[in-house]
XYZ file of C-alpha atoms in Angstrom:
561
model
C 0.000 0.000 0.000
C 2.637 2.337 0.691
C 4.548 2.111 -2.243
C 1.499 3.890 -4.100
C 2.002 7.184 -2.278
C 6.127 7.646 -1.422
C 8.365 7.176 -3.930
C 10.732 5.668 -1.886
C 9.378 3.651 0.967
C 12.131 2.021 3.480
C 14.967 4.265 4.799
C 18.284 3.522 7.042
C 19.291 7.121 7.906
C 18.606 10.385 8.814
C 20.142 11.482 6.072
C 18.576 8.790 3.621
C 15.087 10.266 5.123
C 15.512 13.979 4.868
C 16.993 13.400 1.339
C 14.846 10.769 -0.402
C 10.916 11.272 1.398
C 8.894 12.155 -1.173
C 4.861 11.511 -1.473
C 3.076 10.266 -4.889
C -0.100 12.617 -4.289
C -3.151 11.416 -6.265
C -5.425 13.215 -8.316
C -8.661 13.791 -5.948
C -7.341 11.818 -2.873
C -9.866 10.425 -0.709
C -8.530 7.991 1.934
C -11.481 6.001 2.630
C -12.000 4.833 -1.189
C -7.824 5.238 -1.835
C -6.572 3.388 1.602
C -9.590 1.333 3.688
C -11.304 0.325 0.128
C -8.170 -0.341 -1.695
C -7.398 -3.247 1.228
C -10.593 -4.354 1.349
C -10.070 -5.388 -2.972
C -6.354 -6.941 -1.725
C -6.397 -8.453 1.655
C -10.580 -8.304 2.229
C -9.808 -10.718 5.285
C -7.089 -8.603 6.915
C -8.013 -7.793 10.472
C -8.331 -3.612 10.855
C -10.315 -3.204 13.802
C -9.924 -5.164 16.831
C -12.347 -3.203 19.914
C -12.869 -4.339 23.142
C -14.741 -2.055 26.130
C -14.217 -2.421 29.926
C -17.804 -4.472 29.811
C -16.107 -7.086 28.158
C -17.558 -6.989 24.921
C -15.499 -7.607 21.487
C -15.762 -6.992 18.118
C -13.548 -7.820 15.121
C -13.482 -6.034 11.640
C -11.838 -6.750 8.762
C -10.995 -4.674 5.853
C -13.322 -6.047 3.687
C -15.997 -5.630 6.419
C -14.706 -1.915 6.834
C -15.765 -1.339 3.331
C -19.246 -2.653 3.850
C -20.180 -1.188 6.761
C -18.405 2.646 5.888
C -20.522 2.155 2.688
C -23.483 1.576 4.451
C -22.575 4.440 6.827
C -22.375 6.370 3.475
C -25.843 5.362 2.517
C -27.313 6.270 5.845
C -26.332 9.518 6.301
C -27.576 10.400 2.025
C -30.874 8.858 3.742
C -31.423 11.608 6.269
C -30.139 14.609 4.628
C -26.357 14.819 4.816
C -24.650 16.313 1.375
C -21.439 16.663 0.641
C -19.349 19.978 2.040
C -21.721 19.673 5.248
C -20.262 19.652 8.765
C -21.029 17.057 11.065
C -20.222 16.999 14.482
C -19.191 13.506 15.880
C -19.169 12.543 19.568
C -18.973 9.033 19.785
C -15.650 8.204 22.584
C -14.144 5.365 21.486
C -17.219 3.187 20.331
C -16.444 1.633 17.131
C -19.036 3.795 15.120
C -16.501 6.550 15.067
C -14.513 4.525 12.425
C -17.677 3.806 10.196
C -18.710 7.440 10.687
C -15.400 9.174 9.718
C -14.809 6.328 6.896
C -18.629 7.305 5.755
C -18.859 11.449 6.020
C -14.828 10.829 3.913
C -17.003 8.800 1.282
C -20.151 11.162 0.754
C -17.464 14.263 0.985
C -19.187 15.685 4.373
C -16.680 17.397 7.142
C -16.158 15.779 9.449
C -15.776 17.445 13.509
C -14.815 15.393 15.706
C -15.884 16.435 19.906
C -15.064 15.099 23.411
C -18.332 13.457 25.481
C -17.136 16.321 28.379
C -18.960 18.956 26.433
C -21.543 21.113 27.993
C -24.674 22.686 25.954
C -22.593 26.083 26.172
C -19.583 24.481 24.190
C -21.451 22.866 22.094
C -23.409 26.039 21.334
C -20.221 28.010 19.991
C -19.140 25.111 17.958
C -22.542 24.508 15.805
C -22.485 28.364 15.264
C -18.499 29.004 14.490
C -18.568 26.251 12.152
C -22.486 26.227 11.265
C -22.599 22.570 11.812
C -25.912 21.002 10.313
C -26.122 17.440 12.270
C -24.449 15.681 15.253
C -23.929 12.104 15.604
C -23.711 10.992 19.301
C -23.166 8.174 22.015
C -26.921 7.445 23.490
C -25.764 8.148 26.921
C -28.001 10.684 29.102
C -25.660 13.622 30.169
C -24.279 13.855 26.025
C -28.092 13.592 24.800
C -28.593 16.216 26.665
C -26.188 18.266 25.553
C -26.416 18.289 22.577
C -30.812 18.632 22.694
C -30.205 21.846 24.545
C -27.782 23.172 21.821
C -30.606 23.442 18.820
C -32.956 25.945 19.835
C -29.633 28.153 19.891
C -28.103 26.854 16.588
C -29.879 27.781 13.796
C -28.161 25.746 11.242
C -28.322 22.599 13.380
C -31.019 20.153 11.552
C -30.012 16.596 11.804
C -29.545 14.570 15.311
C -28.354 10.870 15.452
C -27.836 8.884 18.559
C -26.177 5.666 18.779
C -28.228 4.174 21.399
C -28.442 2.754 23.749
C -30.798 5.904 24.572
C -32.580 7.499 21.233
C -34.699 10.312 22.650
C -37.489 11.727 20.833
C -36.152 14.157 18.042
C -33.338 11.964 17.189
C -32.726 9.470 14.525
C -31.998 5.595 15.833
C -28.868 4.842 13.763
C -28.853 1.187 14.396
C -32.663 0.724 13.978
C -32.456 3.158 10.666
C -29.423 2.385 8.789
C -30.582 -0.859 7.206
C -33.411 0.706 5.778
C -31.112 3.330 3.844
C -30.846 2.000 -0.117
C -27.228 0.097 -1.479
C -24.426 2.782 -1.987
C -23.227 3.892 -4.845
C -19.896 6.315 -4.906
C -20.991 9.413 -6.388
C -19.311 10.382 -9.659
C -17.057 13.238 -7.793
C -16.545 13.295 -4.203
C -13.541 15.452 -3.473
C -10.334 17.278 -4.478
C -7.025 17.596 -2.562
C -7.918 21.429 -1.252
C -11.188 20.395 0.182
C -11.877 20.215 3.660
C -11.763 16.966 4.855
C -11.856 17.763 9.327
C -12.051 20.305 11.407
C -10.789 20.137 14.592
C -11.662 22.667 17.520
C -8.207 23.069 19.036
C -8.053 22.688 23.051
C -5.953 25.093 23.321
C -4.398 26.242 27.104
C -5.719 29.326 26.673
C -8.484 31.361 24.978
C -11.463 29.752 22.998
C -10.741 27.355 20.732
C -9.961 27.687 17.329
C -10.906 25.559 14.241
C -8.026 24.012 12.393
C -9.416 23.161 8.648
C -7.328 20.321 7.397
C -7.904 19.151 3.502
C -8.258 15.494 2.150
C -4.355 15.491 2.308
C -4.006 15.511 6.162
C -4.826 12.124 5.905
C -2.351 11.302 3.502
C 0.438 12.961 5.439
C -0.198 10.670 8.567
C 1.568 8.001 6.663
C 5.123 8.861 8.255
C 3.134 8.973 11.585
C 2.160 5.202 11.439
C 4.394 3.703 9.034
C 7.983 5.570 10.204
C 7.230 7.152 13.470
C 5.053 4.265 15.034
C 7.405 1.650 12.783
C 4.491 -0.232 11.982
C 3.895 -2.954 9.652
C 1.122 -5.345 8.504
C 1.654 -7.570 11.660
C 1.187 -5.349 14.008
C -1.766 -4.299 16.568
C -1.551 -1.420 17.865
C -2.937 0.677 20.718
C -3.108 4.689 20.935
C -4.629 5.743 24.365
C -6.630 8.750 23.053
C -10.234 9.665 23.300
C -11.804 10.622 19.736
C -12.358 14.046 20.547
C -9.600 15.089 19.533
C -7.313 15.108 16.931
C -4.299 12.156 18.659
C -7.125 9.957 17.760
C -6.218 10.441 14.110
C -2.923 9.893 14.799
C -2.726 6.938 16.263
C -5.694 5.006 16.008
C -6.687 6.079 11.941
C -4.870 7.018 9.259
C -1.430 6.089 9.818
C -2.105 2.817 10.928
C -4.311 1.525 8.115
C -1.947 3.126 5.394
C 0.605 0.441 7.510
C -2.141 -2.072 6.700
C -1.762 -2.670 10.922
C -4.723 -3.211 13.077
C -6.232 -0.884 15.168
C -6.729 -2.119 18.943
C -9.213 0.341 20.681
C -10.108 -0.260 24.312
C -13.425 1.150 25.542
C -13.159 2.352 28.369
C -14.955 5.028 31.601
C -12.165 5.546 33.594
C -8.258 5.074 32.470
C -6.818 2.726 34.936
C -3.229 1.860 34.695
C -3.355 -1.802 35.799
C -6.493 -2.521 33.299
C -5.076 -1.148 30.214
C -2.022 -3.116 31.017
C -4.277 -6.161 31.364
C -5.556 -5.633 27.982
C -2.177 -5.312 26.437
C -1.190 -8.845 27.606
C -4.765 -10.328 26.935
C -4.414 -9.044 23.119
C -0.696 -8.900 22.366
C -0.519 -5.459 21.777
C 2.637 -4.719 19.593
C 3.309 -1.198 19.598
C 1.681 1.690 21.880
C 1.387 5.221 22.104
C 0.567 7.302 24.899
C 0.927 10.702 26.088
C 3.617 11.094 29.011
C 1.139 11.046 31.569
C -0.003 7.295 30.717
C 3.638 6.270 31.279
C 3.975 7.935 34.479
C 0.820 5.802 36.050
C 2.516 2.598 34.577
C 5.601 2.687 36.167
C 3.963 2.907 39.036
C 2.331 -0.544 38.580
C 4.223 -3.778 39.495
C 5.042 -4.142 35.271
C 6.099 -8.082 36.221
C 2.477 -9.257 36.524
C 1.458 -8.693 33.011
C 3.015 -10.689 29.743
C 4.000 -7.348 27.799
C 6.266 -10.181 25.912
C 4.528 -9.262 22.173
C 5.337 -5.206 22.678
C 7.848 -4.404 20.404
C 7.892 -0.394 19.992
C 6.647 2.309 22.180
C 5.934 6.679 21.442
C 4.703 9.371 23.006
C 3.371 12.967 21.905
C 0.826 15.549 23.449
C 3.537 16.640 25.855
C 7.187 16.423 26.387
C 8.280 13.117 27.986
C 10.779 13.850 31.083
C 13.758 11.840 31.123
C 13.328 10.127 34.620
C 10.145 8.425 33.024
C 11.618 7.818 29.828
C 14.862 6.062 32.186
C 12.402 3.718 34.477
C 10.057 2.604 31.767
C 12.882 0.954 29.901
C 14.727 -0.104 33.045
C 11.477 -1.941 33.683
C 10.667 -3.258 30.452
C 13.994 -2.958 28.041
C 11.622 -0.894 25.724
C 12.823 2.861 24.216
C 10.538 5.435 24.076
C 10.316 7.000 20.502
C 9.269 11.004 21.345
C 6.964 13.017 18.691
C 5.876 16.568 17.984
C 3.196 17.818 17.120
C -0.194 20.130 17.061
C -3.408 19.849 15.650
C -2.643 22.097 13.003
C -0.030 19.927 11.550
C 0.807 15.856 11.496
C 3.683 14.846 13.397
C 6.064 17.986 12.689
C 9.566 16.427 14.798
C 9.939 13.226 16.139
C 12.963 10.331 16.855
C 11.917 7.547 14.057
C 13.596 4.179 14.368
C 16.679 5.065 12.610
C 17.590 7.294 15.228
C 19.142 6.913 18.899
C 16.599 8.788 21.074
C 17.843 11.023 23.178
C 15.968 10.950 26.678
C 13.785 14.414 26.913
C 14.602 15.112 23.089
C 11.762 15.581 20.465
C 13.910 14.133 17.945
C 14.893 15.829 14.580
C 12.309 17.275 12.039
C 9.664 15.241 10.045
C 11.623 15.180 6.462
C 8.025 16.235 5.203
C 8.524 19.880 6.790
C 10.613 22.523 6.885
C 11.753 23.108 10.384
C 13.481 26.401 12.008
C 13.894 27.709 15.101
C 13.424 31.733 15.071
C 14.833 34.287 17.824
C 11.893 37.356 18.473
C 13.489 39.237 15.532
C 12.886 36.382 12.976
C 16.325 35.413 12.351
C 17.433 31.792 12.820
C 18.859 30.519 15.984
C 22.485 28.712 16.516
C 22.529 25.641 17.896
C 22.373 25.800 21.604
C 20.191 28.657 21.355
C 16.289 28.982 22.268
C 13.646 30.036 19.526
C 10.276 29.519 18.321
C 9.857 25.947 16.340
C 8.145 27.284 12.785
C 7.438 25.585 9.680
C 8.629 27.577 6.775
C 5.515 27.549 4.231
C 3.415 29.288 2.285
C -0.555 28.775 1.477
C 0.309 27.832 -1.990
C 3.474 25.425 -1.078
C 2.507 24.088 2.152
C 3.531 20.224 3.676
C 1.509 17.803 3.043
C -0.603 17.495 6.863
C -0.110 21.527 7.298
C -3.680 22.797 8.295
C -5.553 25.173 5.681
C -5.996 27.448 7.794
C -8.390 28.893 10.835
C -11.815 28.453 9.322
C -14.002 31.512 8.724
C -10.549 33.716 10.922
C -8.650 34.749 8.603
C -7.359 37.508 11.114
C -6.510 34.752 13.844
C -4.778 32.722 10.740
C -2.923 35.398 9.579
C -1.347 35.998 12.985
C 0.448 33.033 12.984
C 1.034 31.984 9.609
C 2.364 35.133 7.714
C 6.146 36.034 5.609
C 6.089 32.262 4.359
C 6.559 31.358 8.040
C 3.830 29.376 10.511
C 4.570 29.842 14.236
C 3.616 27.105 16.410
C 3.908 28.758 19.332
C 6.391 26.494 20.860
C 10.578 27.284 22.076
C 12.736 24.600 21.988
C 16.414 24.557 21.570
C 18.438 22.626 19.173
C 21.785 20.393 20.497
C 24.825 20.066 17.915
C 23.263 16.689 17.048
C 20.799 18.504 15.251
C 18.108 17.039 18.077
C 15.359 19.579 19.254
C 14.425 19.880 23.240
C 11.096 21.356 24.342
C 11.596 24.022 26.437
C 7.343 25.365 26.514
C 4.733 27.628 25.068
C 6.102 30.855 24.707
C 3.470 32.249 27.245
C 5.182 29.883 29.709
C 8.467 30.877 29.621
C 9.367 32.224 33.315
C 11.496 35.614 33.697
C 13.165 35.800 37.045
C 15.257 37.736 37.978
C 16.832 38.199 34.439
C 17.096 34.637 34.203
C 14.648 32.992 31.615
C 13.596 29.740 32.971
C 11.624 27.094 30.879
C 8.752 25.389 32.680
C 10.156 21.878 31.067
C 13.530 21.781 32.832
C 12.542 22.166 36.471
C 9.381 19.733 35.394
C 11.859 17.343 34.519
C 14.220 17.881 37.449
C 11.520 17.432 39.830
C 10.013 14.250 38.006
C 13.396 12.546 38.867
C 12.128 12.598 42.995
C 10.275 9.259 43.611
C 6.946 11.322 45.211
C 6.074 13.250 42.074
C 3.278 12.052 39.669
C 3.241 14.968 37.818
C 3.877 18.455 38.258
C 3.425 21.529 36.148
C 6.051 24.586 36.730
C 4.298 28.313 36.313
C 5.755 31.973 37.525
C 4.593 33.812 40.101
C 4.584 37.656 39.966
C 7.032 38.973 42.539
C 7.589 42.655 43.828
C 11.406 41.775 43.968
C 12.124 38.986 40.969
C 9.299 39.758 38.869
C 8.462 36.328 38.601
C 9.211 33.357 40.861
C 9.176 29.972 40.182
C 6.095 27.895 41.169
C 5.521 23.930 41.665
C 1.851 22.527 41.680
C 2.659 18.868 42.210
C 0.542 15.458 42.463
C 2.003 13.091 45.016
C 2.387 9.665 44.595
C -0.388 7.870 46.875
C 2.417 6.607 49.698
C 3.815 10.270 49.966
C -0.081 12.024 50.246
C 0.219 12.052 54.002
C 3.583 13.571 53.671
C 2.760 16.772 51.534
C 3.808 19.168 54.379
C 6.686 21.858 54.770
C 9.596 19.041 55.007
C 8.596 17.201 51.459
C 8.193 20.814 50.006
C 12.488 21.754 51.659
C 13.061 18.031 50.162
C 11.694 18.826 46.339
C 13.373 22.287 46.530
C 16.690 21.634 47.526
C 16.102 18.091 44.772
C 15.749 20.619 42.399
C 18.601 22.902 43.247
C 20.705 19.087 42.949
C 19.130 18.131 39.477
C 19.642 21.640 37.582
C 20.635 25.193 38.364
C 20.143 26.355 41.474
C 18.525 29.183 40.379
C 15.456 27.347 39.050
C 14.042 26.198 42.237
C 10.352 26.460 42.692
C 10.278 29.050 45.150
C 6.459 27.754 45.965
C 4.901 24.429 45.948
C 1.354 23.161 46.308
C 0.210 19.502 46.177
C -2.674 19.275 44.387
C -4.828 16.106 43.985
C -4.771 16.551 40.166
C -3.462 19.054 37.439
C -5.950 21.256 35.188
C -5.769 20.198 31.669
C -7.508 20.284 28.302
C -10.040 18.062 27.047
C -6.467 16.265 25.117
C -4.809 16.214 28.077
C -2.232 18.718 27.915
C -1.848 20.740 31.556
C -3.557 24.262 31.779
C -0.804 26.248 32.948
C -2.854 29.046 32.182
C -5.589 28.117 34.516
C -2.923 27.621 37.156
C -1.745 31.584 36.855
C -5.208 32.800 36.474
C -5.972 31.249 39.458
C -2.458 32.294 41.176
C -3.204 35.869 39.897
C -6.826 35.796 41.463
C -5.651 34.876 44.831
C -3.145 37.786 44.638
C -5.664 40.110 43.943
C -8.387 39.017 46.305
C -7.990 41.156 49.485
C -7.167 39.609 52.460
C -9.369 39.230 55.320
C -8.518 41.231 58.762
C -7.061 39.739 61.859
């Protein structure tokens, strides 16, 4: 499969990569006819889906069962009124009719706009009206149902309501009771071209509302170094992404990458994320490669990793944040697995990354994605020297841009123009780069701490403190100060032997751990232990939320003794 879209399609080197990547883009690309379909005609019997929940329930697809059942998708949404260029909200977890709905909406040329469960009516609200979304397929569960009923008598283009079941309230169509009454499926004569929208993804964001990153039909196609290179995966393998479909990891590690591998898809089901379950399912299953954001790791080496068979995992990544070295160090202590690190946003595929070529470096992001054109930029927008900290960019332009580049902010061009503009997109993010050519997070540019002249990255004192055996997580923000201007703060999560220790001593302990681990000077100043961090519906820690809240309590007058 891969060999139809890269020209070249097994590299040995970094510099075999950077110099010979280089995509075969179709005519009119659409992935579900060009990828899922084109398997189902070769290998109709090839396993694609495997899904399990925490009820114990399983289902098995295969390709050539993909094809049916995305056609029949197809078919049923034609039935009640979904065209092609609509948008269609989806909030279905990680219940297998996400696949057949993304595979169907690609197929009839709908958007598609994908949503977390956590929504309230408010959210959902601004969505239907930014992006004047005309139907919403849901889970039948009672707080999303109603949700999303209270949302239409304030969103005037919202017409269409599906539910899944188990609950269909009145008002909404019964997918499962409806969809075999919809008539056979035939592909229409012209679906799609490259520039059209193919997704939309609300960005979480850590701060402000969110924005909506328009990716075209090629997005898709430019996931194939994310599953094929980045997640090394091949036809044999089954692999797991712990991501919830709301949001856009989901297409990253459990979609389009995977199936252009010809790999299946293992999806787990679940309420609540439990370490010790998820590991169960790994050794029930055989799970051969797994992703997970840094957080995930953290809670399974934690867990006594002897009592489960992990004998069939063979590769390991991570993305969403950056992965601190102590946690990178114990996980393959523990299980003789490397952790392969990745970059990205939702505005872009996998942008840096360590691919299995390379020797990660613990902490490191790895070198750029061959696909884009990576820079680091000082405030003045000249490039940095090695060693030097700048703003990670992606040198395009709307008319040359990467294949897996966004389009753009839909309906803000304003907001798009801010940070896409001279042939230059800012991310948003500093990193530095060693001599190695190997790129190290240092945070969002809003989180970059100035203290006392000194500019401090949240990352580095994260990491340092990460290293102490009490910390779960931790997320580093500054503190105005009448003296420093800023001082360095700690909100940290305990590890459940230390919680009745949080007091004065364990805060002198972390301090002077940090003042051992990195320079002195970096010390969180303040700590609070906090049963959990704030973070965004992708899980990525609202440091934001930490200063607003920092900033409030600064402000608030104090009561008189």
């Amino acid at each position: 499969m891969v060999e139809r879209f890269l020209k070249q399609t097994h590299f040995t080197s970094v510099e075999d990569y950077n110099k010979n990547l280089e995509f075969i883009i179709p005519e009119n690309f659409n992935f579900a006819y060009d990828v899922v379909d084109a398997w189902a005609e070769e290998q109709p019997d090839k396993l694609a889906l495997l899904w399990t929940n925490d009820q114990g329930k399983e289902r098995r697809f295969t390709f050539g069962e993909m094809k049916e059942l995305t056609d029949k998708a197809a078919a049923y949404f034609l039935s009640i009124g979904i065209r092609k260029g609509d948008m269609v909200m989806i909030i279905l977890k990680r219940h297998y009719e996400f696949w057949l709905t993304m595979m169907g909406l690609s197929k009839i040329g709908a958007i598609a706009i994908p949503a977390t469960h956590m929504l309230t009516t408010h959210d959902i609200v601004y969505r239907n009206n930014r992006a004047g979304v005309k139907a919403i397929i849901c889970v039948g569960e009672a707080y999303v149902l109603k949700q999303v009923a209270g949302s239409k008598a304030e969103s005037p283009t919202l017409e269409t309501l599906v539910s899944i079941g188990p609950i269909v309230p009145e008002g909404f169509h019964d997918w499962h009771k409806e969809w075999d009454l919809a008539p056979k499926f035939q592909r229409p004569e012209h679906v799609n071209t490259n520039d059209d929208t193919l997704l939309i993804y609300f960005s979480s964001g850590t701060s402000g509302e969110p924005k909506m990153a328009a990716h075209d039909h090629l997005y898709a196609l430019g996931h194939l170094s994310t599953g094929v290179f980045w997640h090394n995966l091949s036809e044999d393998s089954l692999h797991l992404t712990v991501a919830d479909t709301g949001w856009g990891k989901a297409v990253w590690g459990k979609l389009y990458g995977q199936w252009f591998a010809g790999a299946a898809v293992f999806v787990f089901d679940h309420e609540k994320f439990s370490a010790d379950t998820m590991l169960q399912q790994m050794a029930k299953y055989h799970v051969t490669s797994f992703c997970a954001p840094p957080t995930i790791y953290r809670f399974m080496i934690r867990e006594d990793l002897s009592k489960y068979d992990l004998s069939a995992l063979r590769y390991c990544c991570t993305a969403g944040e950056a992965l601190n070295p102590a946690v990178f160090d114990h996980f393959k202590e523990l299980t003789g697995i490397t952790i392969f690190e990745g970059f990205g946003q939702t505005e872009t595929t996998m942008t840096l990354g360590t691919m299995p070529w390379m020797t990660p470096k613990p902490g490191s992001m790895g070198m750029p994605n061959a696909q884009y054109d990576i820079d680091l930029l000082r405030a003045d927008g000249t490039s940095c020297e090695d060693g030097e900290k700048g703003e990670i960019v992606v040198r395009a332009t709307p008319d040359h841009k990467p294949v897996g580049l966004f389009k753009g902010y839909y309906r803000d061009e304003e907001k798009t123009k801010s940070v896409w503009h001279d042939g230059v997109y800012h991310t948003g993010d500093m990193a530095w780069r060693d001599e190695d050519g190997y790129y190290w997070f240092e945070g969002r540019i809003d989180d970059v701490i100035k203290s006392s002249g000194y500019r401090i990255g949240p990352f580095e004192v994260e990491s340092a403190l990460m290293t102490h055996p009490a910390v779960v997580e931790c997320a580093i923000t500054g503190v105005p100060d009448d003296i420093r201007g800023m001082v360095v703060k700690a909100t940290v999560v305990l590890g459940k032997e230390w919680k009745d220790k949080g007091d004065d001593n364990l805060k002198k302990e972390l301090q002077n751990h940090v003042k051992r681990e990195t320079a002195p000077y970096k010390y969180p100043r303040i700590i609070e232990f906090v049963d959990e961090l704030p973070k965004t519906i992708s899980g990525k820690i609202r440091r934001v939320e930490i200063r607003e809240k920092d900033n409030r309590n600064k402000q608030e007058p104090k009561a008189s003794v």
